[in-house]
Amino acid sequence: IDIDTVSVALMRLLFVATLVVLSEGGRVSLYTACGLTGVPSHTRVRDLGAGGALEIAFTNGTTRRLTPCRAPQEAWEAPPNQWLAWYFGESGIVGNGVTSFTSEWTVPALPDRLPSNLCFFNGLQPTYDPKPYDFILQPVLSTGSWMDGSYSTEWVLNAVMCHNGGQCVYAHPFATQQGHRVVGSMTLVSSRPNNQWNVTVLDATSGQSNSIVYETDDEIYWGFVAMEHNPAGPVSDCDLLVRDTFSFENNKLVPPCTSVWQGAIGDGGCKISTDTFPQPNNFTIYM
């Protein structure tokens, strides 16, 4: 089987969101969102069910309702893929989905040229096929532009969730730097009265972190790690990427993966690739 051919075929069948909103490839991009909300760390977000509305519960006791800015699962044509490389894993069985997913990585040197946007993240979503998916959870390392229109010339970290109604909620980013160790985790902290997920990104070197809590009735069966670049499509200059490799280490998906597959956008000029036979505890992207 030609891995590149299979990867391209999968990309055309899927759609996505990271942070989650949809983008060709079964994945999500932060940048296809239409309703963006930055919140303080530890803010709680609740899926209100039918209609796709969300409720934000702030730590000061106030609440805010976010209505969909597009019809969930509406007919649309996916934009070019923004995920340059990824590993996907399936875990759990119906009625007993994922309960946690943790990855670690080291913050790399900044690209030689500042990109419009470059992100690395691990994440979870309920389904593989993007059309019925409901949301995506992601701890994110990024540089360049952010969803709110701000721009950073350094690496920043934040916890994010996006819904297929177009709403993305993210904890306000904080800065990190080359060489720092990062832990991205998503943990099911309660299943009553609904599933409550704690999405946290921790700079283990500095001790700084932020998080959001997402409440949903859905279970999760898919975990992934990915590198995303915006704008979508082939990278115009390889200096916009980090050098050599980026590794997601000590990956722990509970229950463990029952299958793993991977792909890259096939940008030949930058030689972006993934391992053909990856080890579940170490997913590496090559550039």
PDB file of N, CA and C in Angstrom, residues 67-168:
ATOM      1  N   THR A  67     -24.515  31.076  20.691  1.00  0.00           N
ATOM      2  CA  THR A  67     -25.336  30.405  19.688  1.00  0.00           C
ATOM      3  C   THR A  67     -24.470  30.035  18.492  1.00  0.00           C
ATOM      4  N   PRO A  68     -24.857  28.998  17.738  1.00  0.00           N
ATOM      5  CA  PRO A  68     -24.066  28.602  16.571  1.00  0.00           C
ATOM      6  C   PRO A  68     -23.976  29.751  15.569  1.00  0.00           C
ATOM      7  N   CYS A  69     -22.824  29.853  14.923  1.00  0.00           N
ATOM      8  CA  CYS A  69     -22.679  30.856  13.874  1.00  0.00           C
ATOM      9  C   CYS A  69     -22.748  30.199  12.500  1.00  0.00           C
ATOM     10  N   ARG A  70     -23.003  28.892  12.484  1.00  0.00           N
ATOM     11  CA  ARG A  70     -23.368  28.184  11.261  1.00  0.00           C
ATOM     12  C   ARG A  70     -24.143  26.953  11.696  1.00  0.00           C
ATOM     13  N   ALA A  71     -24.927  26.396  10.792  1.00  0.00           N
ATOM     14  CA  ALA A  71     -25.725  25.227  11.134  1.00  0.00           C
ATOM     15  C   ALA A  71     -24.811  24.022  11.309  1.00  0.00           C
ATOM     16  N   PRO A  72     -24.856  23.346  12.459  1.00  0.00           N
ATOM     17  CA  PRO A  72     -24.058  22.141  12.615  1.00  0.00           C
ATOM     18  C   PRO A  72     -24.350  21.151  11.495  1.00  0.00           C
ATOM     19  N   GLN A  73     -23.273  20.558  10.946  1.00  0.00           N
ATOM     20  CA  GLN A  73     -23.379  19.554   9.888  1.00  0.00           C
ATOM     21  C   GLN A  73     -24.028  20.122   8.621  1.00  0.00           C
ATOM     22  N   GLU A  74     -23.976  21.449   8.454  1.00  0.00           N
ATOM     23  CA  GLU A  74     -24.541  22.020   7.243  1.00  0.00           C
ATOM     24  C   GLU A  74     -23.735  21.575   6.028  1.00  0.00           C
ATOM     25  N   ALA A  75     -24.356  21.620   4.877  1.00  0.00           N
ATOM     26  CA  ALA A  75     -23.642  21.267   3.652  1.00  0.00           C
ATOM     27  C   ALA A  75     -22.578  22.329   3.382  1.00  0.00           C
ATOM     28  N   TRP A  76     -21.370  21.890   3.092  1.00  0.00           N
ATOM     29  CA  TRP A  76     -20.294  22.824   2.838  1.00  0.00           C
ATOM     30  C   TRP A  76     -19.214  22.102   2.065  1.00  0.00           C
ATOM     31  N   GLU A  77     -18.324  22.870   1.474  1.00  0.00           N
ATOM     32  CA  GLU A  77     -17.199  22.291   0.764  1.00  0.00           C
ATOM     33  C   GLU A  77     -15.941  22.576   1.557  1.00  0.00           C
ATOM     34  N   ALA A  78     -15.217  21.517   1.904  1.00  0.00           N
ATOM     35  CA  ALA A  78     -14.054  21.675   2.769  1.00  0.00           C
ATOM     36  C   ALA A  78     -12.976  22.520   2.100  1.00  0.00           C
ATOM     37  N   PRO A  79     -12.318  23.392   2.865  1.00  0.00           N
ATOM     38  CA  PRO A  79     -11.189  24.151   2.325  1.00  0.00           C
ATOM     39  C   PRO A  79      -9.967  23.244   2.211  1.00  0.00           C
ATOM     40  N   PRO A  80      -8.888  23.719   1.600  1.00  0.00           N
ATOM     41  CA  PRO A  80      -7.667  22.920   1.548  1.00  0.00           C
ATOM     42  C   PRO A  80      -7.214  22.555   2.962  1.00  0.00           C
ATOM     43  N   ASN A  81      -6.577  21.407   3.084  1.00  0.00           N
ATOM     44  CA  ASN A  81      -6.184  20.918   4.397  1.00  0.00           C
ATOM     45  C   ASN A  81      -5.140  21.822   5.045  1.00  0.00           C
ATOM     46  N   GLN A  82      -5.309  22.058   6.353  1.00  0.00           N
ATOM     47  CA  GLN A  82      -4.351  22.866   7.092  1.00  0.00           C
ATOM     48  C   GLN A  82      -3.464  22.015   7.986  1.00  0.00           C
ATOM     49  N   TRP A  83      -3.802  20.732   8.140  1.00  0.00           N
ATOM     50  CA  TRP A  83      -2.947  19.825   8.884  1.00  0.00           C
ATOM     51  C   TRP A  83      -1.857  19.344   7.930  1.00  0.00           C
ATOM     52  N   LEU A  84      -0.613  19.608   8.281  1.00  0.00           N
ATOM     53  CA  LEU A  84       0.497  19.179   7.431  1.00  0.00           C
ATOM     54  C   LEU A  84       0.912  17.743   7.727  1.00  0.00           C
ATOM     55  N   ALA A  85       0.741  17.307   8.975  1.00  0.00           N
ATOM     56  CA  ALA A  85       1.108  15.941   9.351  1.00  0.00           C
ATOM     57  C   ALA A  85       0.333  15.554  10.598  1.00  0.00           C
ATOM     58  N   TRP A  86       0.029  14.262  10.733  1.00  0.00           N
ATOM     59  CA  TRP A  86      -0.809  13.829  11.845  1.00  0.00           C
ATOM     60  C   TRP A  86      -0.674  12.329  12.093  1.00  0.00           C
ATOM     61  N   TYR A  87      -1.048  11.939  13.303  1.00  0.00           N
ATOM     62  CA  TYR A  87      -1.242  10.541  13.699  1.00  0.00           C
ATOM     63  C   TYR A  87      -2.629  10.460  14.328  1.00  0.00           C
ATOM     64  N   PHE A  88      -3.423   9.479  13.912  1.00  0.00           N
ATOM     65  CA  PHE A  88      -4.753   9.258  14.470  1.00  0.00           C
ATOM     66  C   PHE A  88      -4.772   7.923  15.208  1.00  0.00           C
ATOM     67  N   GLY A  89      -5.513   7.835  16.309  1.00  0.00           N
ATOM     68  CA  GLY A  89      -5.661   6.590  17.036  1.00  0.00           C
ATOM     69  C   GLY A  89      -7.098   6.370  17.460  1.00  0.00           C
ATOM     70  N   GLU A  90      -7.569   5.136  17.350  1.00  0.00           N
ATOM     71  CA  GLU A  90      -8.909   4.767  17.802  1.00  0.00           C
ATOM     72  C   GLU A  90      -8.793   4.068  19.146  1.00  0.00           C
ATOM     73  N   SER A  91      -9.713   4.379  20.048  1.00  0.00           N
ATOM     74  CA  SER A  91      -9.649   3.801  21.382  1.00  0.00           C
ATOM     75  C   SER A  91     -11.044   3.638  21.952  1.00  0.00           C
ATOM     76  N   GLY A  92     -11.220   2.626  22.770  1.00  0.00           N
ATOM     77  CA  GLY A  92     -12.494   2.424  23.444  1.00  0.00           C
ATOM     78  C   GLY A  92     -13.504   1.692  22.576  1.00  0.00           C
ATOM     79  N   ILE A  93     -14.614   1.309  23.193  1.00  0.00           N
ATOM     80  CA  ILE A  93     -15.718   0.650  22.515  1.00  0.00           C
ATOM     81  C   ILE A  93     -16.989   1.410  22.853  1.00  0.00           C
ATOM     82  N   VAL A  94     -18.043   1.175  22.066  1.00  0.00           N
ATOM     83  CA  VAL A  94     -19.298   1.881  22.304  1.00  0.00           C
ATOM     84  C   VAL A  94     -19.742   1.666  23.754  1.00  0.00           C
ATOM     85  N   GLY A  95     -20.075   2.739  24.421  1.00  0.00           N
ATOM     86  CA  GLY A  95     -20.485   2.660  25.818  1.00  0.00           C
ATOM     87  C   GLY A  95     -19.333   2.748  26.790  1.00  0.00           C
ATOM     88  N   ASN A  96     -18.096   2.784  26.258  1.00  0.00           N
ATOM     89  CA  ASN A  96     -16.927   2.838  27.134  1.00  0.00           C
ATOM     90  C   ASN A  96     -15.795   3.510  26.376  1.00  0.00           C
ATOM     91  N   GLY A  97     -15.902   4.818  26.186  1.00  0.00           N
ATOM     92  CA  GLY A  97     -14.951   5.543  25.358  1.00  0.00           C
ATOM     93  C   GLY A  97     -13.692   5.936  26.103  1.00  0.00           C
ATOM     94  N   VAL A  98     -12.943   6.849  25.497  1.00  0.00           N
ATOM     95  CA  VAL A  98     -11.704   7.351  26.062  1.00  0.00           C
ATOM     96  C   VAL A  98     -11.973   8.069  27.387  1.00  0.00           C
ATOM     97  N   THR A  99     -11.051   7.908  28.323  1.00  0.00           N
ATOM     98  CA  THR A  99     -11.160   8.626  29.600  1.00  0.00           C
ATOM     99  C   THR A  99     -10.012   9.618  29.802  1.00  0.00           C
ATOM    100  N   SER A 100      -8.921   9.481  29.048  1.00  0.00           N
ATOM    101  CA  SER A 100      -7.850  10.467  29.150  1.00  0.00           C
ATOM    102  C   SER A 100      -6.880  10.313  27.990  1.00  0.00           C
ATOM    103  N   PHE A 101      -6.189  11.394  27.683  1.00  0.00           N
ATOM    104  CA  PHE A 101      -5.135  11.379  26.675  1.00  0.00           C
ATOM    105  C   PHE A 101      -4.113  12.440  27.064  1.00  0.00           C
ATOM    106  N   THR A 102      -2.852  12.004  27.201  1.00  0.00           N
ATOM    107  CA  THR A 102      -1.770  12.903  27.578  1.00  0.00           C
ATOM    108  C   THR A 102      -0.605  12.750  26.616  1.00  0.00           C
ATOM    109  N   SER A 103      -0.013  13.852  26.206  1.00  0.00           N
ATOM    110  CA  SER A 103       1.203  13.860  25.393  1.00  0.00           C
ATOM    111  C   SER A 103       2.174  14.881  25.981  1.00  0.00           C
ATOM    112  N   GLU A 104       3.464  14.642  25.738  1.00  0.00           N
ATOM    113  CA  GLU A 104       4.498  15.579  26.150  1.00  0.00           C
ATOM    114  C   GLU A 104       5.330  15.971  24.935  1.00  0.00           C
ATOM    115  N   TRP A 105       5.889  17.192  24.965  1.00  0.00           N
ATOM    116  CA  TRP A 105       6.795  17.591  23.900  1.00  0.00           C
ATOM    117  C   TRP A 105       7.714  18.693  24.409  1.00  0.00           C
ATOM    118  N   THR A 106       8.787  18.909  23.670  1.00  0.00           N
ATOM    119  CA  THR A 106       9.744  19.967  23.975  1.00  0.00           C
ATOM    120  C   THR A 106       9.540  21.112  22.993  1.00  0.00           C
ATOM    121  N   VAL A 107       9.468  22.334  23.496  1.00  0.00           N
ATOM    122  CA  VAL A 107       9.265  23.495  22.630  1.00  0.00           C
ATOM    123  C   VAL A 107      10.496  23.657  21.735  1.00  0.00           C
ATOM    124  N   PRO A 108      10.304  23.662  20.418  1.00  0.00           N
ATOM    125  CA  PRO A 108      11.446  23.773  19.504  1.00  0.00           C
ATOM    126  C   PRO A 108      11.897  25.222  19.340  1.00  0.00           C
ATOM    127  N   ALA A 109      12.996  25.401  18.609  1.00  0.00           N
ATOM    128  CA  ALA A 109      13.379  26.755  18.209  1.00  0.00           C
ATOM    129  C   ALA A 109      12.310  27.310  17.284  1.00  0.00           C
ATOM    130  N   LEU A 110      12.144  28.617  17.293  1.00  0.00           N
ATOM    131  CA  LEU A 110      11.197  29.241  16.377  1.00  0.00           C
ATOM    132  C   LEU A 110      11.650  29.025  14.929  1.00  0.00           C
ATOM    133  N   PRO A 111      10.715  29.028  13.999  1.00  0.00           N
ATOM    134  CA  PRO A 111      11.101  28.946  12.594  1.00  0.00           C
ATOM    135  C   PRO A 111      12.045  30.087  12.216  1.00  0.00           C
ATOM    136  N   ASP A 112      12.852  29.861  11.167  1.00  0.00           N
ATOM    137  CA  ASP A 112      13.770  30.901  10.715  1.00  0.00           C
ATOM    138  C   ASP A 112      13.015  32.140  10.251  1.00  0.00           C
ATOM    139  N   ARG A 113      11.830  31.928   9.673  1.00  0.00           N
ATOM    140  CA  ARG A 113      10.957  33.028   9.299  1.00  0.00           C
ATOM    141  C   ARG A 113       9.661  32.883  10.077  1.00  0.00           C
ATOM    142  N   LEU A 114       9.141  33.991  10.598  1.00  0.00           N
ATOM    143  CA  LEU A 114       7.908  33.899  11.360  1.00  0.00           C
ATOM    144  C   LEU A 114       6.752  33.551  10.434  1.00  0.00           C
ATOM    145  N   PRO A 115       5.996  32.515  10.757  1.00  0.00           N
ATOM    146  CA  PRO A 115       4.888  32.081   9.908  1.00  0.00           C
ATOM    147  C   PRO A 115       3.636  32.901  10.158  1.00  0.00           C
ATOM    148  N   SER A 116       2.673  32.797   9.249  1.00  0.00           N
ATOM    149  CA  SER A 116       1.372  33.372   9.533  1.00  0.00           C
ATOM    150  C   SER A 116       0.773  32.667  10.733  1.00  0.00           C
ATOM    151  N   ASN A 117       0.924  31.348  10.789  1.00  0.00           N
ATOM    152  CA  ASN A 117       0.511  30.573  11.965  1.00  0.00           C
ATOM    153  C   ASN A 117       1.064  29.171  11.858  1.00  0.00           C
ATOM    154  N   LEU A 118       1.597  28.660  12.974  1.00  0.00           N
ATOM    155  CA  LEU A 118       2.081  27.283  13.049  1.00  0.00           C
ATOM    156  C   LEU A 118       1.673  26.732  14.402  1.00  0.00           C
ATOM    157  N   CYS A 119       1.034  25.550  14.418  1.00  0.00           N
ATOM    158  CA  CYS A 119       0.518  24.943  15.650  1.00  0.00           C
ATOM    159  C   CYS A 119       0.945  23.484  15.763  1.00  0.00           C
ATOM    160  N   PHE A 120       1.154  23.040  16.991  1.00  0.00           N
ATOM    161  CA  PHE A 120       1.328  21.626  17.323  1.00  0.00           C
ATOM    162  C   PHE A 120       0.362  21.315  18.463  1.00  0.00           C
ATOM    163  N   PHE A 121      -0.302  20.155  18.412  1.00  0.00           N
ATOM    164  CA  PHE A 121      -1.263  19.837  19.463  1.00  0.00           C
ATOM    165  C   PHE A 121      -1.580  18.355  19.481  1.00  0.00           C
ATOM    166  N   ASN A 122      -1.994  17.886  20.651  1.00  0.00           N
ATOM    167  CA  ASN A 122      -2.698  16.611  20.742  1.00  0.00           C
ATOM    168  C   ASN A 122      -4.167  16.929  20.963  1.00  0.00           C
ATOM    169  N   GLY A 123      -5.053  15.974  20.705  1.00  0.00           N
ATOM    170  CA  GLY A 123      -6.467  16.297  20.818  1.00  0.00           C
ATOM    171  C   GLY A 123      -7.360  15.077  20.834  1.00  0.00           C
ATOM    172  N   LEU A 124      -8.646  15.328  21.096  1.00  0.00           N
ATOM    173  CA  LEU A 124      -9.669  14.284  21.125  1.00  0.00           C
ATOM    174  C   LEU A 124     -10.903  14.759  20.381  1.00  0.00           C
ATOM    175  N   GLN A 125     -11.610  13.821  19.738  1.00  0.00           N
ATOM    176  CA  GLN A 125     -12.921  14.118  19.162  1.00  0.00           C
ATOM    177  C   GLN A 125     -13.765  12.844  19.199  1.00  0.00           C
ATOM    178  N   PRO A 126     -15.101  12.989  19.205  1.00  0.00           N
ATOM    179  CA  PRO A 126     -15.971  11.817  19.374  1.00  0.00           C
ATOM    180  C   PRO A 126     -15.914  10.833  18.217  1.00  0.00           C
ATOM    181  N   THR A 127     -15.834  11.333  16.985  1.00  0.00           N
ATOM    182  CA  THR A 127     -15.916  10.463  15.820  1.00  0.00           C
ATOM    183  C   THR A 127     -14.798  10.797  14.851  1.00  0.00           C
ATOM    184  N   TYR A 128     -14.526   9.848  13.958  1.00  0.00           N
ATOM    185  CA  TYR A 128     -13.479  10.065  12.958  1.00  0.00           C
ATOM    186  C   TYR A 128     -14.007  10.857  11.771  1.00  0.00           C
ATOM    187  N   ASP A 129     -15.176  10.466  11.279  1.00  0.00           N
ATOM    188  CA  ASP A 129     -15.789  11.162  10.157  1.00  0.00           C
ATOM    189  C   ASP A 129     -16.195  12.553  10.607  1.00  0.00           C
ATOM    190  N   PRO A 130     -15.699  13.594   9.957  1.00  0.00           N
ATOM    191  CA  PRO A 130     -15.957  14.946  10.436  1.00  0.00           C
ATOM    192  C   PRO A 130     -17.404  15.398  10.381  1.00  0.00           C
ATOM    193  N   LYS A 131     -18.217  14.889   9.472  1.00  0.00           N
ATOM    194  CA  LYS A 131     -19.572  15.419   9.348  1.00  0.00           C
ATOM    195  C   LYS A 131     -20.383  15.282  10.632  1.00  0.00           C
ATOM    196  N   PRO A 132     -20.396  14.093  11.265  1.00  0.00           N
ATOM    197  CA  PRO A 132     -21.201  13.990  12.477  1.00  0.00           C
ATOM    198  C   PRO A 132     -20.466  14.428  13.735  1.00  0.00           C
ATOM    199  N   TYR A 133     -19.182  14.775  13.615  1.00  0.00           N
ATOM    200  CA  TYR A 133     -18.451  15.078  14.841  1.00  0.00           C
ATOM    201  C   TYR A 133     -19.084  16.280  15.513  1.00  0.00           C
ATOM    202  N   ASP A 134     -18.941  16.300  16.812  1.00  0.00           N
ATOM    203  CA  ASP A 134     -19.607  17.354  17.582  1.00  0.00           C
ATOM    204  C   ASP A 134     -18.635  18.413  18.072  1.00  0.00           C
ATOM    205  N   PHE A 135     -17.423  17.998  18.443  1.00  0.00           N
ATOM    206  CA  PHE A 135     -16.486  18.959  19.035  1.00  0.00           C
ATOM    207  C   PHE A 135     -15.075  18.399  18.953  1.00  0.00           C
ATOM    208  N   ILE A 136     -14.125  19.248  19.284  1.00  0.00           N
ATOM    209  CA  ILE A 136     -12.732  18.836  19.379  1.00  0.00           C
ATOM    210  C   ILE A 136     -12.119  19.506  20.587  1.00  0.00           C
ATOM    211  N   LEU A 137     -11.242  18.795  21.293  1.00  0.00           N
ATOM    212  CA  LEU A 137     -10.540  19.314  22.463  1.00  0.00           C
ATOM    213  C   LEU A 137      -9.054  19.298  22.153  1.00  0.00           C
ATOM    214  N   GLN A 138      -8.336  20.392  22.472  1.00  0.00           N
ATOM    215  CA  GLN A 138      -6.926  20.448  22.126  1.00  0.00           C
ATOM    216  C   GLN A 138      -6.109  21.371  23.026  1.00  0.00           C
ATOM    217  N   PRO A 139      -5.026  20.871  23.622  1.00  0.00           N
ATOM    218  CA  PRO A 139      -3.991  21.727  24.195  1.00  0.00           C
ATOM    219  C   PRO A 139      -3.033  22.104  23.056  1.00  0.00           C
ATOM    220  N   VAL A 140      -2.723  23.398  22.896  1.00  0.00           N
ATOM    221  CA  VAL A 140      -2.052  23.861  21.681  1.00  0.00           C
ATOM    222  C   VAL A 140      -0.790  24.664  21.975  1.00  0.00           C
ATOM    223  N   LEU A 141       0.270  24.364  21.202  1.00  0.00           N
ATOM    224  CA  LEU A 141       1.469  25.193  21.118  1.00  0.00           C
ATOM    225  C   LEU A 141       1.418  25.911  19.773  1.00  0.00           C
ATOM    226  N   SER A 142       1.551  27.235  19.757  1.00  0.00           N
ATOM    227  CA  SER A 142       1.454  27.945  18.483  1.00  0.00           C
ATOM    228  C   SER A 142       2.355  29.166  18.463  1.00  0.00           C
ATOM    229  N   THR A 143       2.628  29.636  17.250  1.00  0.00           N
ATOM    230  CA  THR A 143       3.295  30.911  17.039  1.00  0.00           C
ATOM    231  C   THR A 143       2.673  31.569  15.820  1.00  0.00           C
ATOM    232  N   GLY A 144       2.778  32.897  15.759  1.00  0.00           N
ATOM    233  CA  GLY A 144       2.165  33.620  14.660  1.00  0.00           C
ATOM    234  C   GLY A 144       0.790  34.132  15.042  1.00  0.00           C
ATOM    235  N   SER A 145      -0.123  34.152  14.074  1.00  0.00           N
ATOM    236  CA  SER A 145      -1.453  34.698  14.311  1.00  0.00           C
ATOM    237  C   SER A 145      -2.292  33.736  15.149  1.00  0.00           C
ATOM    238  N   TRP A 146      -3.258  34.308  15.849  1.00  0.00           N
ATOM    239  CA  TRP A 146      -4.184  33.501  16.641  1.00  0.00           C
ATOM    240  C   TRP A 146      -5.594  33.773  16.155  1.00  0.00           C
ATOM    241  N   MET A 147      -6.549  32.986  16.648  1.00  0.00           N
ATOM    242  CA  MET A 147      -7.922  33.072  16.165  1.00  0.00           C
ATOM    243  C   MET A 147      -8.552  34.440  16.377  1.00  0.00           C
ATOM    244  N   ASP A 148      -8.111  35.149  17.406  1.00  0.00           N
ATOM    245  CA  ASP A 148      -8.723  36.445  17.717  1.00  0.00           C
ATOM    246  C   ASP A 148      -8.101  37.595  16.937  1.00  0.00           C
ATOM    247  N   GLY A 149      -7.168  37.286  16.028  1.00  0.00           N
ATOM    248  CA  GLY A 149      -6.536  38.329  15.235  1.00  0.00           C
ATOM    249  C   GLY A 149      -5.228  38.834  15.816  1.00  0.00           C
ATOM    250  N   SER A 150      -4.874  38.394  17.029  1.00  0.00           N
ATOM    251  CA  SER A 150      -3.605  38.807  17.625  1.00  0.00           C
ATOM    252  C   SER A 150      -2.452  38.069  16.944  1.00  0.00           C
ATOM    253  N   TYR A 151      -1.237  38.542  17.157  1.00  0.00           N
ATOM    254  CA  TYR A 151      -0.064  37.921  16.539  1.00  0.00           C
ATOM    255  C   TYR A 151       1.048  37.835  17.571  1.00  0.00           C
ATOM    256  N   SER A 152       1.703  36.672  17.633  1.00  0.00           N
ATOM    257  CA  SER A 152       2.794  36.478  18.584  1.00  0.00           C
ATOM    258  C   SER A 152       4.073  36.136  17.831  1.00  0.00           C
ATOM    259  N   THR A 153       5.173  36.734  18.240  1.00  0.00           N
ATOM    260  CA  THR A 153       6.484  36.412  17.671  1.00  0.00           C
ATOM    261  C   THR A 153       7.221  35.400  18.533  1.00  0.00           C
ATOM    262  N   GLU A 154       6.526  34.824  19.513  1.00  0.00           N
ATOM    263  CA  GLU A 154       7.092  33.784  20.357  1.00  0.00           C
ATOM    264  C   GLU A 154       6.127  32.611  20.410  1.00  0.00           C
ATOM    265  N   TRP A 155       6.542  31.534  21.048  1.00  0.00           N
ATOM    266  CA  TRP A 155       5.647  30.394  21.234  1.00  0.00           C
ATOM    267  C   TRP A 155       4.678  30.692  22.365  1.00  0.00           C
ATOM    268  N   VAL A 156       3.405  30.319  22.180  1.00  0.00           N
ATOM    269  CA  VAL A 156       2.410  30.467  23.237  1.00  0.00           C
ATOM    270  C   VAL A 156       1.649  29.153  23.396  1.00  0.00           C
ATOM    271  N   LEU A 157       1.030  28.987  24.562  1.00  0.00           N
ATOM    272  CA  LEU A 157       0.279  27.780  24.896  1.00  0.00           C
ATOM    273  C   LEU A 157      -1.124  28.158  25.332  1.00  0.00           C
ATOM    274  N   ASN A 158      -2.106  27.342  24.955  1.00  0.00           N
ATOM    275  CA  ASN A 158      -3.439  27.498  25.538  1.00  0.00           C
ATOM    276  C   ASN A 158      -4.299  26.265  25.300  1.00  0.00           C
ATOM    277  N   ALA A 159      -5.333  26.146  26.113  1.00  0.00           N
ATOM    278  CA  ALA A 159      -6.289  25.039  26.027  1.00  0.00           C
ATOM    279  C   ALA A 159      -7.488  25.506  25.199  1.00  0.00           C
ATOM    280  N   VAL A 160      -7.954  24.624  24.296  1.00  0.00           N
ATOM    281  CA  VAL A 160      -8.980  25.025  23.333  1.00  0.00           C
ATOM    282  C   VAL A 160     -10.038  23.940  23.177  1.00  0.00           C
ATOM    283  N   MET A 161     -11.293  24.361  22.941  1.00  0.00           N
ATOM    284  CA  MET A 161     -12.334  23.456  22.454  1.00  0.00           C
ATOM    285  C   MET A 161     -13.085  24.166  21.347  1.00  0.00           C
ATOM    286  N   CYS A 162     -13.465  23.414  20.325  1.00  0.00           N
ATOM    287  CA  CYS A 162     -14.273  23.972  19.248  1.00  0.00           C
ATOM    288  C   CYS A 162     -15.451  23.045  18.975  1.00  0.00           C
ATOM    289  N   HIS A 163     -16.561  23.656  18.566  1.00  0.00           N
ATOM    290  CA  HIS A 163     -17.815  22.940  18.341  1.00  0.00           C
ATOM    291  C   HIS A 163     -18.179  23.054  16.873  1.00  0.00           C
ATOM    292  N   ASN A 164     -18.931  22.078  16.360  1.00  0.00           N
ATOM    293  CA  ASN A 164     -19.215  22.130  14.925  1.00  0.00           C
ATOM    294  C   ASN A 164     -20.275  23.169  14.563  1.00  0.00           C
ATOM    295  N   GLY A 165     -20.787  23.893  15.552  1.00  0.00           N
ATOM    296  CA  GLY A 165     -21.603  25.051  15.256  1.00  0.00           C
ATOM    297  C   GLY A 165     -20.756  26.274  14.935  1.00  0.00           C
ATOM    298  N   GLY A 166     -19.404  26.096  14.958  1.00  0.00           N
ATOM    299  CA  GLY A 166     -18.503  27.179  14.619  1.00  0.00           C
ATOM    300  C   GLY A 166     -17.893  27.902  15.800  1.00  0.00           C
ATOM    301  N   GLN A 167     -18.371  27.612  17.031  1.00  0.00           N
ATOM    302  CA  GLN A 167     -17.864  28.320  18.199  1.00  0.00           C
ATOM    303  C   GLN A 167     -16.578  27.670  18.695  1.00  0.00           C
ATOM    304  N   CYS A 168     -15.572  28.477  18.960  1.00  0.00           N
ATOM    305  CA  CYS A 168     -14.342  28.029  19.611  1.00  0.00           C
ATOM    306  C   CYS A 168     -14.154  28.816  20.893  1.00  0.00           C
TER     307      CYS A 168
END
